[in-house]
Coordinates of C-alpha atoms in Angstrom, one line a residue:
Chain A
X1 CA -40.8 -34.3 72.9
X2 CA -42.9 -37.0 75.0
X3 CA -42.1 -40.6 76.2
X4 CA -42.3 -43.6 74.5
X5 CA -46.4 -43.4 73.3
X6 CA -48.6 -46.4 73.2
X7 CA -51.9 -46.6 71.6
X8 CA -54.9 -49.1 71.7
X9 CA -56.5 -50.8 68.8
X10 CA -59.1 -53.1 69.1
X11 CA -59.3 -55.7 66.4
X12 CA -63.0 -55.0 65.3
X13 CA -61.7 -51.7 64.3
X14 CA -58.6 -52.8 62.7
X15 CA -60.2 -53.7 59.2
X16 CA -61.4 -49.7 59.4
X17 CA -57.7 -48.4 60.0
X18 CA -56.2 -50.4 57.1
X19 CA -59.1 -49.5 55.1
X20 CA -58.8 -46.1 55.7
X21 CA -55.2 -45.9 55.4
X22 CA -55.0 -48.0 52.1
X23 CA -57.1 -45.0 51.6
X24 CA -54.5 -42.6 52.2
X25 CA -51.3 -44.0 50.3
X26 CA -50.7 -47.8 49.1
X27 CA -50.8 -50.2 51.8
X28 CA -48.9 -53.7 51.6
X29 CA -49.3 -56.6 54.4
X30 CA -48.6 -60.4 54.6
X31 CA -51.4 -62.2 53.0
X32 CA -51.8 -66.1 52.4
X33 CA -50.7 -67.2 49.6
X34 CA -51.3 -71.5 49.2
X35 CA -50.4 -74.0 52.1
X36 CA -48.6 -72.1 54.5
X37 CA -47.2 -69.3 52.1
X38 CA -47.6 -65.4 52.6
X39 CA -46.4 -62.9 50.5
X40 CA -46.6 -58.9 51.1
X41 CA -49.2 -57.4 48.6
X42 CA -51.2 -54.8 48.5
X43 CA -54.4 -54.7 50.3
X44 CA -57.3 -52.2 50.8
X45 CA -58.8 -53.8 54.1
X46 CA -57.8 -55.5 56.9
X47 CA -59.5 -58.7 56.3
X48 CA -57.2 -59.7 54.0
X49 CA -54.1 -59.8 55.9
X50 CA -52.8 -62.7 58.0
X51 CA -52.1 -61.5 61.3
X52 CA -50.4 -64.8 62.0
X53 CA -48.1 -66.0 59.4
X54 CA -44.7 -67.5 59.0
X55 CA -42.0 -65.4 56.9
X56 CA -43.1 -64.6 53.7
X57 CA -41.3 -66.3 50.6
X58 CA -40.0 -63.3 49.5
X59 CA -38.5 -60.3 52.7
X60 CA -39.8 -56.7 52.7
X61 CA -36.3 -56.5 51.1
X62 CA -38.5 -56.2 47.8
X63 CA -40.0 -52.7 48.7
X64 CA -36.1 -51.0 49.2
X65 CA -34.6 -53.0 46.6
X66 CA -36.4 -54.3 43.9
X67 CA -36.0 -57.4 42.3
X68 CA -35.6 -55.1 39.1
X69 CA -34.9 -51.8 38.9
X70 CA -34.3 -49.1 36.4
X71 CA -31.2 -47.0 37.4
X72 CA -30.0 -45.2 34.4
X73 CA -32.3 -44.4 31.0
X74 CA -30.1 -43.9 28.0
X75 CA -30.5 -42.8 24.6
X76 CA -27.6 -43.1 21.9
X77 CA -29.2 -41.9 18.9
X78 CA -27.2 -38.5 19.2
X79 CA -23.8 -39.1 20.5
X80 CA -24.5 -40.5 24.9
X81 CA -27.3 -39.2 26.7
X82 CA -28.3 -40.7 29.8
X83 CA -29.7 -39.9 33.0
X84 CA -30.1 -41.4 36.4
X85 CA -33.7 -42.4 37.8
X86 CA -35.4 -44.0 40.6
X87 CA -39.1 -45.3 40.4
X88 CA -40.7 -44.5 44.1
X89 CA -44.2 -44.3 45.5
X90 CA -45.0 -43.4 49.1
X91 CA -46.4 -46.4 51.0
X92 CA -46.4 -48.4 53.9
X93 CA -45.7 -51.8 55.1
X94 CA -47.8 -53.2 57.7
X95 CA -47.3 -56.0 59.4
X96 CA -43.6 -56.9 59.7
X97 CA -41.6 -59.2 62.0
X98 CA -38.7 -58.3 64.5
X99 CA -36.5 -60.5 62.1
X100 CA -37.8 -58.8 58.9
X101 CA -36.9 -55.2 61.1
X102 CA -33.6 -56.6 61.4
X103 CA -32.9 -57.3 57.9
X104 CA -34.3 -53.6 56.9
X105 CA -31.6 -52.6 59.3
X106 CA -28.7 -54.6 57.3
X107 CA -29.7 -52.9 54.3
X108 CA -30.2 -49.1 55.9
X109 CA -26.2 -50.2 57.1
X110 CA -25.0 -51.0 53.4
X111 CA -26.5 -49.0 51.3
X112 CA -25.9 -45.4 53.5
X113 CA -22.2 -46.5 53.8
X114 CA -20.1 -44.1 51.2
X115 CA -20.4 -44.5 48.3
X116 CA -24.3 -44.0 49.3
X117 CA -26.8 -45.9 47.4
X118 CA -29.2 -43.3 46.8
X119 CA -31.8 -45.6 44.7
X120 CA -32.1 -47.3 48.1
X121 CA -32.2 -44.2 49.8
X122 CA -35.2 -42.6 48.2
X123 CA -37.1 -45.8 48.6
X124 CA -36.2 -46.1 52.5
X125 CA -37.4 -42.7 52.4
X126 CA -41.0 -43.3 51.4
X127 CA -41.3 -46.4 53.1
X128 CA -43.5 -46.2 56.3
X129 CA -43.2 -49.3 58.4
X130 CA -45.2 -50.8 60.9
X131 CA -44.3 -53.6 62.9
X132 CA -46.1 -57.0 64.2
X133 CA -44.7 -59.1 67.3
X134 CA -44.6 -62.7 67.3
X135 CA -45.4 -63.7 70.7
X136 CA -44.6 -67.3 69.8
X137 CA -42.2 -69.3 67.5
X138 CA -43.5 -69.5 63.6
X139 CA -42.1 -72.5 63.3
X140 CA -38.7 -74.6 64.1
X141 CA -36.4 -72.9 61.5
X142 CA -36.5 -69.7 63.0
X143 CA -33.4 -68.9 65.4
X144 CA -34.1 -65.2 65.9
X145 CA -33.4 -65.5 69.2
X146 CA -29.7 -66.7 68.5
X147 CA -29.5 -63.2 66.8
X148 CA -31.4 -61.2 69.2
X149 CA -34.4 -60.6 66.8
X150 CA -37.5 -61.9 68.6
X151 CA -38.0 -58.5 70.1
X152 CA -38.1 -55.0 68.7
X153 CA -35.1 -52.9 68.6
X154 CA -36.0 -50.0 66.4
X155 CA -36.4 -50.2 63.2
X156 CA -40.0 -49.5 62.7
X157 CA -42.8 -46.1 62.6
X158 CA -45.5 -48.0 64.4
X159 CA -45.5 -51.5 66.2
X160 CA -48.2 -53.8 67.0
X161 CA -48.5 -56.4 69.4
X162 CA -51.5 -58.6 69.8
X163 CA -53.3 -58.7 72.9
X164 CA -56.2 -61.3 72.4
X165 CA -58.8 -58.5 71.6
X166 CA -56.8 -55.4 70.9
X167 CA -53.3 -54.6 70.1
X168 CA -51.6 -52.3 71.9
X169 CA -49.1 -50.3 69.4
X170 CA -46.0 -48.9 70.6
X171 CA -45.3 -45.1 69.1
X172 CA -42.0 -44.6 67.6
X173 CA -41.8 -41.4 65.3
X174 CA -43.6 -38.7 64.5
X175 CA -44.9 -40.6 61.2
X176 CA -46.1 -43.3 63.4
X177 CA -47.9 -40.6 65.3
X178 CA -49.5 -39.3 62.0
X179 CA -50.7 -42.5 61.0
X180 CA -52.4 -42.9 64.1
X181 CA -54.0 -39.3 63.8
X182 CA -55.1 -39.4 60.7
X183 CA -56.8 -42.9 60.9
X184 CA -58.1 -42.1 64.2
X185 CA -59.0 -45.6 65.7
X186 CA -56.7 -45.5 68.4
X187 CA -57.2 -45.0 71.4
X188 CA -54.6 -43.9 74.4
X189 CA -53.5 -47.2 76.1
X190 CA -54.3 -47.5 80.0
X191 CA -52.2 -49.3 82.8
X192 CA -53.6 -52.9 82.2
X193 CA -52.4 -52.5 78.3
X194 CA -49.3 -51.7 79.5
X195 CA -49.1 -54.8 82.3
X196 CA -50.4 -56.9 79.6
X197 CA -47.1 -56.1 77.1
X198 CA -44.8 -56.5 80.1
X199 CA -46.1 -59.9 80.8
X200 CA -46.4 -61.7 77.1
X201 CA -42.6 -59.9 77.0
X202 CA -41.8 -62.0 79.7
X203 CA -43.3 -65.0 78.4
X204 CA -41.4 -64.5 75.2
X205 CA -38.1 -64.4 77.0
X206 CA -38.5 -67.9 78.5
X207 CA -40.3 -69.0 75.3
X208 CA -37.7 -67.6 72.6
X209 CA -34.3 -69.2 73.7
X210 CA -31.2 -69.4 71.3
X211 CA -31.8 -72.3 69.2
X212 CA -28.4 -73.1 68.9
X213 CA -26.0 -74.2 72.0
X214 CA -23.2 -71.4 71.4
X215 CA -22.8 -68.0 72.9
X216 CA -23.6 -65.8 70.0
X217 CA -20.2 -63.5 71.1
X218 CA -18.4 -66.9 70.3
X219 CA -19.8 -67.4 66.8
X220 CA -17.1 -65.0 65.1
X221 CA -14.8 -67.6 66.3
X222 CA -16.0 -70.4 65.6
X223 CA -16.4 -69.5 62.2
X224 CA -12.9 -68.1 62.0
X225 CA -11.8 -71.7 63.5
X226 CA -14.0 -73.5 60.6
X227 CA -12.6 -72.1 57.2
X228 CA -11.4 -75.2 56.7
X229 CA -14.0 -77.1 58.1
X230 CA -15.3 -80.6 56.0
X231 CA -18.8 -78.8 56.9
X232 CA -18.3 -77.0 53.6
X233 CA -17.5 -79.7 51.5
X234 CA -20.6 -81.8 53.2
X235 CA -23.0 -78.5 52.3
X236 CA -21.2 -78.7 48.5
X237 CA -22.3 -82.1 47.8
X238 CA -25.7 -81.5 48.5
X239 CA -26.1 -77.9 46.9
X240 CA -27.9 -77.1 44.1
X241 CA -26.4 -74.2 43.9
X242 CA -30.2 -72.5 42.5
X243 CA -29.8 -69.2 44.7
X244 CA -32.8 -69.7 46.3
X245 CA -31.3 -69.3 49.8
X246 CA -30.2 -65.8 48.8
X247 CA -32.7 -64.4 46.9
X248 CA -35.2 -65.3 50.3
X249 CA -32.8 -63.6 52.6
X250 CA -33.7 -60.3 54.2
X251 CA -30.3 -59.8 54.2
X252 CA -28.7 -60.4 50.7
X253 CA -28.6 -58.1 48.6
X254 CA -25.7 -59.1 46.2
X255 CA -26.9 -57.8 42.7
X256 CA -26.1 -57.6 38.7
X257 CA -26.4 -54.4 36.4
X258 CA -27.8 -55.3 32.8
X259 CA -28.7 -53.2 29.6
X260 CA -31.8 -53.7 27.9
X261 CA -32.4 -52.0 24.7
X262 CA -35.8 -50.9 23.3
X263 CA -36.7 -52.3 19.8
X264 CA -35.4 -48.9 17.9
X265 CA -31.9 -50.2 19.4
X266 CA -31.4 -46.4 20.2
X267 CA -32.6 -46.1 23.5
X268 CA -32.7 -48.3 26.5
X269 CA -32.2 -48.8 30.2
X270 CA -29.4 -50.0 32.7
X271 CA -31.6 -52.4 35.4
X272 CA -30.0 -53.3 38.7
X273 CA -31.5 -57.0 39.3
X274 CA -31.1 -59.5 42.1
X275 CA -28.1 -62.1 41.8
X276 CA -26.9 -64.9 44.2
X277 CA -23.3 -65.8 45.2
X278 CA -24.5 -69.3 45.0
X279 CA -24.8 -69.2 41.1
X280 CA -21.8 -70.8 39.4
X281 CA -20.9 -67.2 37.1
X282 CA -20.7 -64.9 40.1
X283 CA -17.3 -64.8 40.9
X284 CA -15.8 -66.0 36.9
X285 CA -14.3 -63.0 35.0
X286 CA -14.4 -62.7 31.3
X287 CA -11.1 -64.5 30.9
X288 CA -12.8 -67.4 32.1
X289 CA -11.2 -67.4 35.3
X290 CA -13.7 -68.7 38.4
X291 CA -12.6 -67.4 42.2
X292 CA -15.3 -69.3 43.8
X293 CA -16.0 -72.5 41.5
X294 CA -16.8 -75.2 44.2
X295 CA -20.3 -75.1 45.1
X296 CA -18.7 -76.1 48.5
X297 CA -17.2 -72.7 48.1
X298 CA -20.0 -70.5 47.9
X299 CA -21.8 -72.1 50.3
X300 CA -19.0 -71.2 53.3
X301 CA -19.2 -67.9 51.2
X302 CA -22.6 -67.3 52.0
X303 CA -22.3 -68.5 55.9
X304 CA -19.5 -66.1 56.4
X305 CA -21.7 -63.3 55.0
X306 CA -23.6 -63.7 57.3
X307 CA -22.0 -64.4 60.6
X308 CA -18.3 -63.5 59.9
X309 CA -17.5 -60.5 58.0
X310 CA -20.5 -58.2 59.0
X311 CA -19.0 -58.6 62.5
X312 CA -15.9 -57.0 61.9
X313 CA -17.2 -53.9 59.2
X314 CA -21.0 -53.2 60.7
X315 CA -20.4 -54.9 64.5
X316 CA -23.8 -57.3 64.4
X317 CA -24.9 -60.4 62.0
X318 CA -26.3 -60.2 58.6
X319 CA -28.5 -63.2 60.1
X320 CA -31.9 -62.4 61.3
X321 CA -33.1 -66.1 62.2
X322 CA -35.7 -65.9 59.9
X323 CA -35.3 -69.5 58.6
X324 CA -36.4 -68.4 55.4
X325 CA -33.3 -70.2 53.4
X326 CA -34.0 -73.5 55.3
X327 CA -37.0 -73.4 54.6
X328 CA -36.8 -72.9 51.2
X329 CA -33.8 -75.1 50.6
X330 CA -34.4 -78.1 47.7
X331 CA -30.9 -79.9 49.0
X332 CA -32.5 -79.5 52.9
X333 CA -29.3 -77.4 53.9
X334 CA -30.6 -76.0 57.2
X335 CA -29.1 -73.2 59.1
X336 CA -29.6 -74.6 62.4
X337 CA -28.2 -77.7 61.5
X338 CA -25.2 -76.2 60.1
X339 CA -24.2 -74.1 62.8
X340 CA -24.9 -77.1 65.3
X341 CA -22.5 -79.3 62.4
X342 CA -19.8 -76.5 63.1
X343 CA -20.4 -76.5 67.2
X344 CA -20.0 -80.3 67.2
X345 CA -17.0 -80.5 64.9
X346 CA -15.4 -77.1 67.0
X347 CA -16.0 -79.1 70.7
X348 CA -14.6 -82.2 69.3
X349 CA -11.2 -80.6 68.0
X350 CA -11.0 -78.8 71.1
X351 CA -11.3 -82.5 73.0
X352 CA -8.8 -83.9 70.7
X353 CA -6.7 -81.3 71.5
X354 CA -6.8 -81.6 75.7
X355 CA -6.6 -85.5 75.6
X356 CA -3.4 -85.0 74.0
X357 CA -2.3 -82.2 76.5
X358 CA -2.8 -84.6 79.4
Chain B
X1 CA -45.0 -45.6 40.3
X2 CA -43.4 -42.3 40.0
X3 CA -40.1 -41.5 38.3
X4 CA -37.8 -39.3 39.6
X5 CA -34.5 -38.1 38.3
X6 CA -32.0 -38.2 40.5
X7 CA -28.9 -36.1 40.4
X8 CA -26.5 -37.5 43.3
X9 CA -26.6 -41.4 41.7
X10 CA -23.1 -43.0 42.0
X11 CA -24.5 -44.5 38.8
X12 CA -24.2 -41.6 36.5
X13 CA -21.5 -41.6 33.8
X14 CA -19.2 -39.4 32.4
X15 CA -19.5 -38.7 28.5
X16 CA -16.3 -40.1 26.9
X17 CA -15.3 -39.9 23.1
X18 CA -13.1 -42.5 21.6
X19 CA -10.7 -40.6 19.6
X20 CA -8.4 -43.0 18.5
X21 CA -8.4 -46.7 18.3
X22 CA -5.0 -49.0 17.9
X23 CA -5.1 -52.4 17.1
X24 CA -2.3 -54.0 19.2
X25 CA -2.8 -57.8 18.6
X26 CA -5.6 -59.7 17.2
X27 CA -8.2 -59.3 20.3
X28 CA -6.1 -56.3 21.9
X29 CA -7.1 -53.1 20.9
X30 CA -6.1 -49.3 22.4
X31 CA -9.1 -46.7 22.6
X32 CA -7.6 -43.2 23.8
X33 CA -10.4 -41.5 25.4
X34 CA -11.2 -37.5 26.0
X35 CA -14.1 -37.1 28.7
X36 CA -16.3 -33.9 27.9
X37 CA -15.2 -30.6 28.4
X38 CA -11.7 -31.7 28.4
X39 CA -12.2 -32.7 32.1
X40 CA -9.1 -34.9 33.5
X41 CA -9.7 -38.1 34.4
X42 CA -7.8 -37.6 37.6
X43 CA -6.3 -41.3 38.4
X44 CA -3.6 -42.9 40.1
X45 CA -1.6 -45.7 38.6
X46 CA -3.4 -49.0 38.9
X47 CA -6.8 -47.6 39.5
X48 CA -9.8 -48.4 37.1
X49 CA -12.8 -47.3 35.6
X50 CA -16.1 -48.4 35.3
X51 CA -16.8 -48.5 31.1
X52 CA -20.0 -48.6 29.1
X53 CA -21.4 -49.2 25.8
X54 CA -24.8 -48.3 26.2
X55 CA -27.3 -51.3 25.2
X56 CA -24.4 -53.8 25.9
X57 CA -23.3 -53.2 29.6
X58 CA -20.9 -51.9 31.9
X59 CA -17.3 -53.4 32.7
X60 CA -14.2 -52.5 35.0
X61 CA -11.3 -51.8 33.1
X62 CA -8.0 -50.5 34.3
X63 CA -6.1 -47.1 33.0
X64 CA -3.3 -47.8 31.0
X65 CA -2.1 -44.4 30.5
X66 CA -0.2 -42.1 33.2
X67 CA -2.1 -39.3 34.9
X68 CA 1.5 -37.7 33.9
X69 CA 0.6 -38.0 30.5
X70 CA 0.4 -33.6 29.2
X71 CA -2.9 -34.3 27.3
X72 CA -6.2 -34.4 29.0
X73 CA -7.4 -37.8 28.0
X74 CA -6.1 -41.5 28.8
X75 CA -6.2 -44.5 27.4
X76 CA -7.2 -48.4 28.0
X77 CA -6.7 -51.5 26.2
X78 CA -9.3 -54.0 25.9
X79 CA -9.2 -57.6 25.3
X80 CA -12.1 -58.5 22.9
X81 CA -13.4 -61.6 24.9
X82 CA -17.2 -60.5 26.2
X83 CA -20.6 -58.9 25.3
X84 CA -19.3 -55.5 26.3
X85 CA -15.6 -56.3 25.2
X86 CA -16.6 -57.0 21.1
X87 CA -19.1 -54.1 21.8
X88 CA -16.5 -51.4 22.4
X89 CA -14.1 -52.8 19.5
X90 CA -16.2 -52.5 17.1
X91 CA -16.2 -48.5 17.9
X92 CA -14.4 -45.8 15.9
X93 CA -12.8 -42.7 16.6
X94 CA -15.6 -40.1 17.3
X95 CA -17.8 -42.4 19.1
X96 CA -19.4 -41.8 22.8
X97 CA -19.2 -44.5 25.7
X98 CA -19.9 -44.0 29.5
X99 CA -17.0 -43.7 32.1
X100 CA -17.5 -43.7 35.7
X101 CA -14.7 -43.7 38.2
X102 CA -11.4 -43.9 39.1
X103 CA -12.2 -46.5 41.3
X104 CA -10.1 -48.5 43.9
X105 CA -6.9 -48.3 45.2
X106 CA -3.7 -48.1 42.8
X107 CA -0.2 -48.4 43.2
X108 CA 1.3 -46.5 46.0
X109 CA 3.5 -44.6 43.7
X110 CA 4.5 -42.2 47.0
X111 CA 5.5 -44.8 48.8
X112 CA 7.9 -46.5 46.1
X113 CA 9.9 -43.2 45.7
X114 CA 13.7 -43.1 46.8
X115 CA 13.2 -47.2 46.3
X116 CA 14.2 -50.0 43.6
X117 CA 11.2 -51.1 41.6
X118 CA 10.9 -55.1 40.0
X119 CA 7.8 -54.6 37.6
X120 CA 6.2 -58.2 36.3
X121 CA 3.2 -58.4 33.8
X122 CA 2.1 -61.7 32.8
X123 CA 0.3 -61.4 29.4
X124 CA -2.5 -58.8 29.5
X125 CA -1.1 -57.8 33.0
X126 CA 0.9 -55.0 31.4
X127 CA -2.2 -53.2 30.6
X128 CA -2.4 -52.0 33.5
X129 CA 0.9 -52.2 34.7
X130 CA 1.6 -49.8 31.7
X131 CA 0.0 -46.7 33.9
X132 CA 3.0 -47.1 36.4
X133 CA 5.8 -48.1 33.8
X134 CA 5.2 -44.7 31.9
X135 CA 4.3 -42.7 35.3
X136 CA 8.1 -44.0 36.4
X137 CA 9.5 -43.1 33.3
X138 CA 7.9 -39.5 33.3
X139 CA 9.4 -39.2 36.9
X140 CA 12.3 -41.6 36.6
X141 CA 14.7 -39.6 38.6
X142 CA 12.3 -40.1 41.5
X143 CA 13.3 -43.8 41.6
X144 CA 16.0 -46.2 42.4
X145 CA 17.1 -49.0 39.8
X146 CA 14.0 -49.8 37.2
X147 CA 13.5 -53.8 36.3
X148 CA 10.6 -54.6 33.9
X149 CA 10.0 -58.0 33.3
X150 CA 7.1 -59.6 31.0
X151 CA 6.1 -62.6 30.0
X152 CA 3.4 -63.9 27.1
X153 CA 2.3 -66.9 25.6
X154 CA 3.7 -66.2 22.0
X155 CA 5.5 -63.8 20.2
X156 CA 2.5 -62.8 18.7
X157 CA 0.7 -61.8 22.2
X158 CA 3.2 -59.0 22.8
X159 CA 1.4 -56.0 23.2
X160 CA 2.9 -52.3 22.8
X161 CA 6.2 -53.5 20.9
X162 CA 6.8 -50.0 19.7
X163 CA 6.9 -49.0 23.0
X164 CA 8.9 -52.2 24.4
X165 CA 11.8 -51.5 21.7
X166 CA 11.9 -48.0 23.3
X167 CA 12.3 -49.3 27.1
X168 CA 15.0 -51.7 25.4
X169 CA 16.9 -48.6 24.0
X170 CA 17.1 -46.8 27.8
X171 CA 20.1 -46.9 29.9
X172 CA 17.6 -45.9 33.1
X173 CA 15.7 -49.4 32.8
X174 CA 16.5 -53.3 33.1
X175 CA 14.2 -54.9 30.8
X176 CA 13.6 -58.9 30.3
X177 CA 10.7 -60.7 28.3
X178 CA 10.1 -64.2 27.8
X179 CA 8.1 -66.3 25.8
X180 CA 6.2 -69.5 26.8
X181 CA 6.1 -71.0 23.0
X182 CA 8.4 -69.6 20.7
X183 CA 8.5 -69.3 16.6
X184 CA 11.4 -69.8 14.7
X185 CA 12.1 -65.9 14.4
X186 CA 11.8 -65.3 18.0
X187 CA 14.9 -64.2 19.3
X188 CA 14.7 -63.4 23.1
X189 CA 13.9 -66.2 26.3
X190 CA 12.0 -68.9 26.0
X191 CA 10.2 -70.3 29.2
X192 CA 8.1 -69.2 31.9
X193 CA 8.3 -65.9 33.5
X194 CA 9.6 -67.6 36.8
X195 CA 12.7 -68.1 35.3
X196 CA 13.8 -64.7 34.6
X197 CA 13.4 -63.5 38.4
X198 CA 16.3 -65.7 39.8
X199 CA 18.9 -64.1 37.9
X200 CA 17.7 -60.2 38.8
X201 CA 20.1 -58.6 41.0
X202 CA 18.2 -56.8 43.2
X203 CA 18.6 -55.5 46.8
X204 CA 15.2 -57.0 48.5
X205 CA 15.1 -54.4 51.5
X206 CA 15.1 -51.2 48.9
X207 CA 13.2 -53.2 46.6
X208 CA 9.0 -53.0 45.7
X209 CA 7.8 -55.6 43.5
X210 CA 4.8 -55.4 41.3
X211 CA 2.8 -58.0 40.1
X212 CA 0.1 -58.0 37.8
X213 CA -1.1 -61.2 36.1
X214 CA -3.6 -64.4 36.3
X215 CA -3.6 -65.9 39.4
X216 CA -1.6 -68.7 37.9
X217 CA 1.1 -66.3 36.7
X218 CA 1.0 -64.2 40.2
X219 CA 1.6 -67.5 42.4
X220 CA 4.7 -68.4 41.3
X221 CA 5.8 -65.1 40.8
X222 CA 4.9 -64.3 44.2
X223 CA 7.0 -67.9 45.4
X224 CA 9.8 -66.6 43.8
X225 CA 10.2 -63.0 44.8
X226 CA 10.0 -64.3 48.6
X227 CA 12.6 -66.5 47.2
X228 CA 14.8 -63.1 46.8
X229 CA 13.6 -62.0 50.2
X230 CA 11.8 -59.1 49.2
X231 CA 9.4 -58.7 52.6
X232 CA 5.7 -59.7 52.0
X233 CA 4.5 -55.6 52.2
X234 CA 7.1 -54.9 49.4
X235 CA 5.2 -57.0 47.0
X236 CA 2.2 -55.7 45.5
X237 CA -0.5 -57.7 43.5
X238 CA -3.3 -56.2 41.6
X239 CA -6.3 -58.4 40.9
X240 CA -8.8 -58.9 38.2
X241 CA -12.2 -59.8 39.6
X242 CA -16.3 -59.5 38.4
X243 CA -17.3 -56.4 39.7
X244 CA -20.5 -54.9 38.7
X245 CA -20.7 -51.7 40.8
X246 CA -17.2 -50.3 41.8
X247 CA -18.7 -49.2 44.9
X248 CA -18.4 -52.5 47.3
X249 CA -21.9 -53.2 47.2
X250 CA -22.6 -55.7 44.3
X251 CA -20.4 -58.4 46.2
X252 CA -18.9 -59.4 42.7
X253 CA -15.6 -58.6 43.5
X254 CA -15.6 -60.3 47.0
X255 CA -12.5 -61.4 48.4
X256 CA -13.5 -62.8 51.7
X257 CA -14.0 -59.7 53.8
X258 CA -12.3 -57.6 51.3
X259 CA -13.6 -55.6 48.3
X260 CA -11.4 -55.7 45.1
X261 CA -13.0 -52.8 44.0
X262 CA -12.8 -50.4 46.9
X263 CA -9.7 -52.0 48.9
X264 CA -7.9 -52.8 46.2
X265 CA -7.3 -53.8 42.9
X266 CA -3.9 -53.3 44.8
X267 CA -2.9 -55.1 47.5
X268 CA 0.5 -56.4 49.2
X269 CA 1.6 -59.8 50.0
X270 CA 0.8 -59.3 53.6
X271 CA -2.7 -58.4 53.3
X272 CA -3.6 -60.6 51.0
X273 CA -1.6 -64.0 51.9
X274 CA -4.1 -65.1 54.6
X275 CA -7.2 -64.7 52.2
X276 CA -7.7 -68.3 50.3
X277 CA -10.1 -66.8 47.7
X278 CA -7.5 -64.2 46.3
X279 CA -5.7 -66.8 44.2

């Protein structure tokens, strides 16, 4: 086992690298999709790839947990016969930002926890990951520094950092090494390449600072004290319960399971499709009882599923700071604003208590 | 895209054959089901299964029979209320359905043993509770005093009438039933189920209470039980929630940080009293 290794890819070789890789297997990467919108899509050359992009409309979770996937095929023609299936293919995702790498790490934890989800695990096994560093903020909605997702911490086979005329590439796994070997466009990194990377990271430390004035380790307590906050009522009044925030979230994985029959009404399949806790029917039982009937309760649930509940279970936040929920919300509900309001309210309560004491 | 068969998927169903059906009321039907090859379901009272009518879908249903049953089949009591349950009601003996599970934490019967039991069911709550009642009757000497309180909307809604008649005859169980709305022929009590609790003679420190019913029922029943000085951890509640996977993933059954499908559906009051979403 060698030490962590770095290689260099000259910018003029990038197109050739992607072209060759795409001949070996399916490659998806961020491409421009109308004004200020990007999407992970299949590519066959490097030219179509947006190397500078704000988080894509949908995060790469769509490859790990497709919007619709068949879990089971059944035939009721002669009694009941069924078979569990997974549809997957080998592929490489190029250009995943650190926020989305963190999102995949969250999903990995959820679906590898027992009872394991073997559909997810099959997708995971088939997908190679090439990360891409953000040298600067994508826009004002991001809060990746707050949740410690602005710099890489694993979760990739290769990781690209743009150094102007070249990329420096961190090789994290043997799979990554194999990609380097099989495409033959890389040079080994020299001292000046590593120095440039160190300098860039040092610069990032002053550029990326926590976007909300709270120590991350106090966030669970902030939420413990905010369960009855009026902030949730305000969110409830504005929320349109469209479910966009959860669909674009890299760590939201709630799903529905629905059967679909062929026209002959004998055979069919059981599909898993994305669902959203923001929809009115999500927690409603057949008898009519609804355990999160109010939009305020559903918004609150979303935030607690990001900042409070997973801390207990997985020792991390399930917010990666990508900003997609804020960017997509039709009612202008912004994650950073919500956290700021909770902090303000908490500080008011504390100061009122203090005044009462003295 | 390549399609691969998964032999270890948690979504694989066992084949279940409907052996018998029995119409209990206009809306509730009892199904006796056997698994392929005579395999036992091997459940605990209070656990649930995921039941599939392929094409209509899959739903969580509590098991109504006791694991102490000699036969290897099991029973579920189903109200026709949605797409899958209505499709299930149309099936007959001989038809095949899909079964996954059992899932979840059932009633802690080992802890109940040697103690008195106060079982309180509202409406369809008798369906999961029947698995415990039957277990207790099959192992009656392992328990102290046994009370069963039943509340229904009207006499026509009472499920398992023939069995209830039998409980009424037994000398080793205190049984009472009340209906919200009586009919002229009704000879029993009239009123909410909470009205039955003050009259029960019990020793709170050695009594475990089990409550199954809709939120509006368990909320008030728990209040009465606490008034009887039964400690919170000795009050067990079984929750009904929307569920899609049974494995703590799909998110539908989540009560704050708790998953009803894995951490429940049976909880003690101390576990859930601070969870606002539990009622």
